[in-house]
GROMACS .gro file of C-alpha atoms in nm:
model
  351
    1GLY     CA    1   2.757   1.314   0.161
    2THR     CA    2   2.436   1.514   0.170
    3VAL     CA    3   2.112   1.316   0.208
    4PRO     CA    4   1.828   1.478   0.006
    5LEU     CA    5   1.540   1.605   0.218
    6CYS     CA    6   1.172   1.519   0.206
    7ILE     CA    7   0.977   1.839   0.268
    8SER     CA    8   0.610   1.762   0.328
    9LEU     CA    9   0.394   2.028   0.492
   10HIS     CA   10   0.031   1.960   0.580
   11PRO     CA   11  -0.046   2.177   0.884
   12ALA     CA   12  -0.392   2.109   1.023
   13MET     CA   13  -0.482   2.473   1.068
   14GLY     CA   14  -0.344   2.823   1.089
   15LYS     CA   15  -0.059   2.993   0.915
   16LEU     CA   16   0.294   2.867   0.955
   17PRO     CA   17   0.537   3.094   1.144
   18GLN     CA   18   0.766   3.292   0.915
   19GLU     CA   19   1.070   3.139   1.082
   20ILE     CA   20   0.957   2.793   0.968
   21ILE     CA   21   0.881   2.923   0.619
   22ARG     CA   22   1.229   3.072   0.589
   23ILE     CA   23   1.395   2.747   0.695
   24ILE     CA   24   1.190   2.555   0.438
   25VAL     CA   25   1.266   2.797   0.155
   26ASP     CA   26   1.638   2.784   0.236
   27HIS     CA   27   1.636   2.406   0.195
   28LEU     CA   28   1.408   2.358  -0.107
   29HIS     CA   29   1.711   2.318  -0.333
   30SER     CA   30   1.821   2.014  -0.127
   31ALA     CA   31   1.489   1.829  -0.137
   32SER     CA   32   1.406   1.515  -0.328
   33ILE     CA   33   1.036   1.554  -0.244
   34ILE     CA   34   0.850   1.884  -0.209
   35ASP     CA   35   0.489   1.836  -0.101
   36LEU     CA   36   0.318   2.157   0.009
   37SER     CA   37  -0.048   2.181   0.111
   38PRO     CA   38  -0.268   2.493   0.080
   39MET     CA   39  -0.208   2.596   0.443
   40SER     CA   40   0.165   2.622   0.374
   41LEU     CA   41   0.107   2.815   0.053
   42ARG     CA   42  -0.109   3.099   0.176
   43PRO     CA   43  -0.057   3.441   0.018
   44PRO     CA   44   0.131   3.662  -0.025
   45ILE     CA   45   0.358   3.448  -0.239
   46ARG     CA   46   0.677   3.600  -0.095
   47GLU     CA   47   0.572   3.477   0.249
   48CYS     CA   48   0.477   3.121   0.156
   49ALA     CA   49   0.677   2.800   0.129
   50TRP     CA   50   0.701   2.825  -0.253
   51PRO     CA   51   0.808   3.187  -0.307
   52PHE     CA   52   0.916   3.168  -0.671
   53LYS     CA   53   0.764   3.359  -0.959
   54THR     CA   54   0.699   3.157  -1.273
   55ALA     CA   55   0.924   3.375  -1.488
   56GLU     CA   56   1.215   3.332  -1.245
   57VAL     CA   57   1.191   2.976  -1.116
   58HIS     CA   58   1.398   2.833  -1.404
   59GLN     CA   59   1.696   3.017  -1.258
   60LYS     CA   60   1.681   2.799  -0.947
   61ALA     CA   61   1.848   2.457  -0.932
   62PHE     CA   62   1.681   2.153  -0.777
   63PRO     CA   63   1.944   1.883  -0.838
   64PHE     CA   64   1.781   1.619  -0.614
   65LEU     CA   65   1.413   1.688  -0.679
   66GLU     CA   66   1.213   1.381  -0.784
   67GLU     CA   67   0.860   1.478  -0.679
   68LEU     CA   68   0.694   1.820  -0.676
   69SER     CA   69   0.344   1.864  -0.533
   70LEU     CA   70   0.201   2.215  -0.492
   71HIS     CA   71  -0.161   2.276  -0.389
   72PHE     CA   72  -0.272   2.639  -0.382
   73LEU     CA   73  -0.623   2.733  -0.271
   74PHE     CA   74  -0.626   3.034  -0.500
   75LEU     CA   75  -0.502   3.085  -0.852
   76GLN     CA   76  -0.146   3.210  -0.873
   77GLU     CA   77   0.010   3.387  -1.171
   78SER     CA   78  -0.179   3.324  -1.491
   79SER     CA   79  -0.074   3.401  -1.848
   80THR     CA   80  -0.059   3.214  -2.175
   81GLU     CA   81   0.315   3.287  -2.189
   82MET     CA   82   0.398   3.086  -1.875
   83TYR     CA   83   0.339   2.758  -2.059
   84GLN     CA   84   0.631   2.837  -2.288
   85MET     CA   85   0.880   2.958  -2.028
   86PRO     CA   86   1.205   2.768  -1.964
   87PRO     CA   87   1.161   2.464  -1.735
   88ILE     CA   88   1.306   2.441  -1.389
   89ASP     CA   89   1.650   2.286  -1.352
   90ALA     CA   90   1.548   1.950  -1.204
   91PRO     CA   91   1.710   1.661  -1.395
   92ARG     CA   92   1.573   1.392  -1.159
   93LEU     CA   93   1.212   1.514  -1.156
   94ARG     CA   94   0.962   1.235  -1.226
   95ARG     CA   95   0.632   1.325  -1.057
   96VAL     CA   96   0.454   1.661  -1.072
   97THR     CA   97   0.118   1.759  -0.921
   98MET     CA   98   0.003   2.121  -0.939
   99SER     CA   99  -0.321   2.284  -0.823
  100ASN     CA  100  -0.392   2.646  -0.919
  101ILE     CA  101  -0.031   2.703  -1.022
  102PHE     CA  102   0.183   2.615  -1.321
  103VAL     CA  103   0.555   2.551  -1.283
  104PRO     CA  104   0.737   2.493  -1.614
  105CYS     CA  105   0.893   2.146  -1.591
  106PRO     CA  106   1.092   1.911  -1.813
  107LEU     CA  107   0.794   1.706  -1.935
  108ASP     CA  108   0.956   1.433  -2.144
  109THR     CA  109   1.106   1.249  -1.846
  110LEU     CA  110   0.801   1.258  -1.618
  111ASP     CA  111   0.621   0.951  -1.488
  112THR     CA  112   0.329   1.151  -1.344
  113PHE     CA  113   0.183   1.485  -1.452
  114GLU     CA  114  -0.122   1.638  -1.285
  115LEU     CA  115  -0.246   1.993  -1.348
  116HIS     CA  116  -0.567   2.114  -1.184
  117TYR     CA  117  -0.731   2.454  -1.187
  118PHE     CA  118  -1.031   2.495  -0.958
  119MET     CA  119  -1.206   2.746  -0.735
  120PRO     CA  120  -1.497   2.601  -0.537
  121GLY     CA  121  -1.815   2.803  -0.588
  122GLN     CA  122  -1.652   3.060  -0.816
  123ASN     CA  123  -1.571   3.106  -1.183
  124LEU     CA  124  -1.197   3.072  -1.233
  125ASN     CA  125  -1.049   3.321  -1.478
  126VAL     CA  126  -0.737   3.131  -1.573
  127SER     CA  127  -0.519   3.174  -1.879
  128LEU     CA  128  -0.486   2.844  -2.062
  129PRO     CA  129  -0.226   2.742  -2.318
  130THR     CA  130  -0.306   2.792  -2.684
  131SER     CA  131  -0.396   2.478  -2.879
  132PRO     CA  132  -0.051   2.443  -3.043
  133VAL     CA  133   0.125   2.485  -2.708
  134PHE     CA  134  -0.113   2.241  -2.538
  135PHE     CA  135  -0.056   1.983  -2.812
  136LYS     CA  136   0.319   2.026  -2.774
  137MET     CA  137   0.281   1.960  -2.401
  138LEU     CA  138   0.085   1.641  -2.473
  139GLN     CA  139   0.350   1.526  -2.716
  140SER     CA  140   0.620   1.578  -2.453
  141LEU     CA  141   0.421   1.381  -2.194
  142SER     CA  142   0.410   1.060  -2.398
  143ASN     CA  143   0.602   0.858  -2.135
  144VAL     CA  144   0.377   0.927  -1.837
  145ARG     CA  145   0.199   0.651  -1.646
  146ILE     CA  146  -0.042   0.892  -1.475
  147LEU     CA  147  -0.193   1.191  -1.655
  148SER     CA  148  -0.448   1.419  -1.491
  149LEU     CA  149  -0.583   1.734  -1.657
  150ASP     CA  150  -0.868   1.917  -1.483
  151GLY     CA  151  -0.985   2.267  -1.568
  152CYS     CA  152  -0.679   2.323  -1.786
  153ILE     CA  153  -0.800   2.195  -2.125
  154PRO     CA  154  -0.817   2.478  -2.380
  155ASP     CA  155  -1.081   2.516  -2.648
  156ILE     CA  156  -0.948   2.280  -2.915
  157ALA     CA  157  -1.102   2.165  -3.242
  158LEU     CA  158  -1.274   1.829  -3.256
  159SER     CA  159  -1.058   1.551  -3.397
  160LEU     CA  160  -1.168   1.441  -3.743
  161GLY     CA  161  -1.135   1.077  -3.644
  162GLU     CA  162  -0.922   0.809  -3.807
  163GLY     CA  163  -0.622   0.956  -3.984
  164SER     CA  164  -0.618   1.270  -3.773
  165ALA     CA  165  -0.327   1.366  -3.552
  166SER     CA  166  -0.321   1.183  -3.222
  167PHE     CA  167  -0.102   1.164  -2.916
  168GLU     CA  168   0.010   0.822  -2.799
  169PHE     CA  169   0.064   0.728  -2.435
  170PRO     CA  170   0.187   0.365  -2.452
  171ARG     CA  171   0.272   0.343  -2.078
  172LEU     CA  172  -0.038   0.517  -1.943
  173ARG     CA  173  -0.200   0.340  -1.646
  174GLU     CA  174  -0.435   0.611  -1.523
  175LEU     CA  175  -0.601   0.895  -1.714
  176CYS     CA  176  -0.805   1.168  -1.541
  177ILE     CA  177  -0.984   1.437  -1.743
  178GLY     CA  178  -1.199   1.714  -1.600
  179GLY     CA  179  -1.365   2.029  -1.731
  180LYS     CA  180  -1.631   2.137  -1.977
  181LEU     CA  181  -1.800   1.856  -2.168
  182THR     CA  182  -1.716   2.001  -2.508
  183ARG     CA  183  -1.347   2.035  -2.425
  184CYS     CA  184  -1.320   1.690  -2.267
  185GLN     CA  185  -1.486   1.536  -2.572
  186SER     CA  186  -1.253   1.723  -2.807
  187LEU     CA  187  -0.944   1.614  -2.616
  188TRP     CA  188  -1.061   1.252  -2.601
  189GLY     CA  189  -1.051   1.228  -2.979
  190TYR     CA  190  -0.677   1.303  -2.985
  191LEU     CA  191  -0.564   1.050  -2.724
  192THR     CA  192  -0.442   0.695  -2.781
  193PHE     CA  193  -0.360   0.476  -2.482
  194PRO     CA  194  -0.363   0.109  -2.375
  195PRO     CA  195  -0.702  -0.065  -2.351
  196ASP     CA  196  -0.658  -0.145  -1.981
  197THR     CA  197  -0.586   0.215  -1.877
  198ARG     CA  198  -0.809   0.328  -1.590
  199VAL     CA  199  -1.010   0.633  -1.696
  200ARG     CA  200  -1.164   0.884  -1.456
  201MET     CA  201  -1.365   1.179  -1.590
  202ASP     CA  202  -1.523   1.471  -1.405
  203VAL     CA  203  -1.726   1.650  -1.670
  204ARG     CA  204  -1.932   1.967  -1.637
  205ASP     CA  205  -2.193   2.004  -1.907
  206ASP     CA  206  -2.180   2.329  -2.102
  207ILE     CA  207  -2.440   2.245  -2.370
  208HIS     CA  208  -2.734   2.136  -2.155
  209THR     CA  209  -2.912   1.908  -2.397
  210LEU     CA  210  -2.973   1.539  -2.349
  211ASP     CA  211  -2.869   1.466  -2.708
  212ALA     CA  212  -2.528   1.625  -2.648
  213GLN     CA  213  -2.481   1.422  -2.329
  214PHE     CA  214  -2.567   1.097  -2.506
  215ALA     CA  215  -2.336   1.195  -2.795
  216PHE     CA  216  -2.054   1.243  -2.545
  217LEU     CA  217  -2.110   0.895  -2.399
  218ASP     CA  218  -2.121   0.747  -2.750
  219ALA     CA  219  -1.793   0.924  -2.836
  220ILE     CA  220  -1.596   0.777  -2.547
  221SER     CA  221  -1.753   0.431  -2.570
  222ALA     CA  222  -1.557   0.323  -2.880
  223HIS     CA  223  -1.238   0.284  -2.674
  224PHE     CA  224  -1.408   0.043  -2.434
  225ARG     CA  225  -1.552  -0.169  -2.716
  226SER     CA  226  -1.204  -0.262  -2.834
  227PRO     CA  227  -1.144  -0.640  -2.837
  228MET     CA  228  -0.831  -0.574  -2.631
  229CYS     CA  229  -1.023  -0.389  -2.360
  230PRO     CA  230  -1.096  -0.585  -2.040
  231VAL     CA  231  -1.442  -0.739  -2.045
  232ILE     CA  232  -1.683  -0.518  -1.853
  233THR     CA  233  -1.867  -0.732  -1.597
  234ALA     CA  234  -2.007  -0.465  -1.363
  235LEU     CA  235  -2.197  -0.140  -1.409
  236SER     CA  236  -2.301   0.116  -1.148
  237ALA     CA  237  -2.529   0.403  -1.254
  238ASP     CA  238  -2.629   0.671  -1.004
  239ASP     CA  239  -2.871   0.946  -1.105
  240GLU     CA  240  -2.902   1.213  -0.840
  241ARG     CA  241  -2.967   1.584  -0.797
  242PRO     CA  242  -2.744   1.751  -0.538
  243GLY     CA  243  -2.832   2.117  -0.497
  244SER     CA  244  -2.968   2.273  -0.813
  245GLU     CA  245  -2.781   2.059  -1.067
  246GLY     CA  246  -2.830   1.703  -1.175
  247ARG     CA  247  -2.534   1.468  -1.143
  248LEU     CA  248  -2.476   1.136  -1.314
  249ARG     CA  249  -2.216   0.885  -1.192
  250LEU     CA  250  -2.125   0.588  -1.408
  251VAL     CA  251  -1.874   0.321  -1.314
  252LEU     CA  252  -1.772   0.041  -1.549
  253ALA     CA  253  -1.567  -0.224  -1.371
  254THR     CA  254  -1.389  -0.556  -1.403
  255PRO     CA  255  -1.284  -0.813  -1.140
  256ASP     CA  256  -0.974  -0.710  -0.946
  257PRO     CA  257  -0.930  -0.943  -0.645
  258GLY     CA  258  -0.806  -0.776  -0.328
  259VAL     CA  259  -0.904  -0.422  -0.423
  260ILE     CA  260  -1.093  -0.227  -0.155
  261HIS     CA  261  -1.267   0.107  -0.218
  262ASP     CA  262  -1.311   0.272   0.121
  263LEU     CA  263  -1.562   0.529  -0.003
  264TRP     CA  264  -1.776   0.289  -0.207
  265THR     CA  265  -2.065   0.076  -0.092
  266GLY     CA  266  -2.253  -0.206  -0.259
  267PRO     CA  267  -2.123  -0.496  -0.469
  268LEU     CA  268  -1.837  -0.297  -0.627
  269ALA     CA  269  -1.681  -0.190  -0.296
  270THR     CA  270  -1.439  -0.486  -0.297
  271ASP     CA  271  -1.268  -0.704  -0.555
  272TYR     CA  272  -1.358  -0.478  -0.849
  273GLY     CA  273  -1.152  -0.215  -1.025
  274TYR     CA  274  -1.293   0.053  -1.251
  275ILE     CA  275  -1.193   0.101  -1.612
  276LEU     CA  276  -1.423   0.405  -1.640
  277ASP     CA  277  -1.540   0.625  -1.353
  278LEU     CA  278  -1.744   0.913  -1.494
  279SER     CA  279  -1.917   1.200  -1.316
  280LEU     CA  280  -2.134   1.432  -1.525
  281VAL     CA  281  -2.254   1.750  -1.356
  282GLY     CA  282  -2.549   1.907  -1.535
  283TRP     CA  283  -2.711   1.575  -1.617
  284ILE     CA  284  -3.064   1.623  -1.751
  285PHE     CA  285  -3.252   1.474  -1.457
  286GLU     CA  286  -3.605   1.334  -1.474
  287PRO     CA  287  -3.902   1.572  -1.500
  288MET     CA  288  -4.111   1.506  -1.192
  289ILE     CA  289  -4.431   1.689  -1.285
  290ASN     CA  290  -4.616   1.384  -1.413
  291PRO     CA  291  -4.422   1.058  -1.385
  292ALA     CA  292  -4.696   0.869  -1.569
  293THR     CA  293  -4.635   1.062  -1.891
  294SER     CA  294  -4.281   1.193  -1.853
  295SER     CA  295  -3.989   1.073  -2.059
  296ALA     CA  296  -3.728   0.859  -1.888
  297PRO     CA  297  -3.375   0.983  -1.970
  298PHE     CA  298  -3.219   0.763  -1.700
  299LEU     CA  299  -3.372   0.447  -1.843
  300THR     CA  300  -3.286   0.558  -2.195
  301LEU     CA  301  -2.933   0.607  -2.067
  302LEU     CA  302  -2.915   0.247  -1.942
  303GLU     CA  303  -3.034   0.126  -2.283
  304ARG     CA  304  -2.778   0.339  -2.466
  305ILE     CA  305  -2.496   0.226  -2.238
  306TYR     CA  306  -2.588  -0.138  -2.289
  307ALA     CA  307  -2.553  -0.101  -2.665
  308SER     CA  308  -2.264   0.149  -2.681
  309PHE     CA  309  -2.032  -0.021  -2.431
  310ASP     CA  310  -2.113  -0.382  -2.529
  311LEU     CA  311  -2.239  -0.511  -2.194
  312LYS     CA  312  -2.351  -0.855  -2.311
  313LYS     CA  313  -2.133  -1.020  -2.043
  314LEU     CA  314  -2.241  -0.796  -1.757
  315GLU     CA  315  -2.277  -0.983  -1.426
  316ILE     CA  316  -2.342  -0.702  -1.176
  317LEU     CA  317  -2.585  -0.415  -1.224
  318GLU     CA  318  -2.614  -0.148  -0.954
  319ILE     CA  319  -2.852   0.143  -1.009
  320ALA     CA  320  -2.961   0.429  -0.786
  321SER     CA  321  -3.227   0.677  -0.886
  322LEU     CA  322  -3.467   0.895  -0.689
  323HIS     CA  323  -3.690   0.948  -0.991
  324GLN     CA  324  -4.019   0.777  -1.064
  325PHE     CA  325  -4.088   0.539  -1.350
  326ARG     CA  326  -4.377   0.317  -1.441
  327PRO     CA  327  -4.327  -0.057  -1.376
  328GLU     CA  328  -4.344  -0.134  -1.746
  329GLN     CA  329  -4.065   0.118  -1.811
  330TRP     CA  330  -3.839  -0.063  -1.565
  331ARG     CA  331  -3.933  -0.398  -1.717
  332ASP     CA  332  -3.866  -0.291  -2.076
  333THR     CA  333  -3.526  -0.144  -1.990
  334LEU     CA  334  -3.395  -0.414  -1.759
  335SER     CA  335  -3.511  -0.707  -1.976
  336ARG     CA  336  -3.205  -0.668  -2.200
  337PHE     CA  337  -2.961  -0.730  -1.911
  338GLU     CA  338  -3.007  -1.106  -1.933
  339SER     CA  339  -2.655  -1.198  -1.821
  340VAL     CA  340  -2.682  -1.014  -1.487
  341THR     CA  341  -2.662  -1.239  -1.180
  342THR     CA  342  -2.635  -0.966  -0.913
  343PHE     CA  343  -2.878  -0.676  -0.918
  344ALA     CA  344  -2.867  -0.394  -0.662
  345ILE     CA  345  -3.113  -0.106  -0.662
  346ASP     CA  346  -3.134   0.188  -0.422
  347PRO     CA  347  -3.387   0.284  -0.301
  348PHE     CA  348  -3.589  -0.036  -0.302
  349PRO     CA  349  -3.863  -0.060  -0.396
  350PRO     CA  350  -3.796   0.214  -0.652
  351PRO     CA  351  -4.025   0.519  -0.651
   0.00000   0.00000   0.00000
């Protein structure tokens, strides 16, 4: 019998020869795994390793395909209609990851669904699904264990809270949400998932007020206050200003023996797993004109987090801030973290 192929292309540099591209395209229908990096998907589309137009791809059969991973550097076809086109013929498909392209797929049988739109350093003019179509997609994805939506969340109305329509993901193990703060907050109100789901958020502020940023943190905190949620024993808060924009990084974690985070340092680098990993670009950083009289949003943030996320059993507190505060401001804020046994601060002594 025929053994399904694994087609994984990650050339280090340069464009693939057309002869190789043709061989790959001729065998896509026989693959169980299709994993194509940006270098194998360079334009024009008819000369790349995934040559199909969205409106036509449903006519192709992929009888063995279980995993589809397409990473384009640049946005491919974009229209609101493509989200309602017939899905590809791939009855075994379970895992889908797409960057800057949308391939209609049978969603209700997927284990993993990841859709990312991005263009580093540029505004991406992408057509997003309408709210009803987006909600229908969410409903069809109820069986996924991994759900990642970045830059693809449409402008949807805020949920009215308890009693409103929601979308349940009973098997969800990892949730990643990225995009404008207002859209991420709106989507959050519609989602229901297990209390131990790992949540990663990459939020870009589009309101630019400290009150709105605190309101966002308050809105997502209710999930983590659930009695069924793992007890939060570690907090890392990093307030920095790369380039011209402020950036806030918050990590809420619980013990997870054996876990190693290669890119992390400090007390959470090993034996801790996150339940919330949040990056907020556009964070209202500290005014540096007169530290003696300036407000202290970062310290106010720590106080709000302590109350909103119920950190009475916190054991590890790691904070990093390049901004200046008066000693009494530090004392007043940190005095509430009475349960902390490990305290890491960078830089030390603080400015």
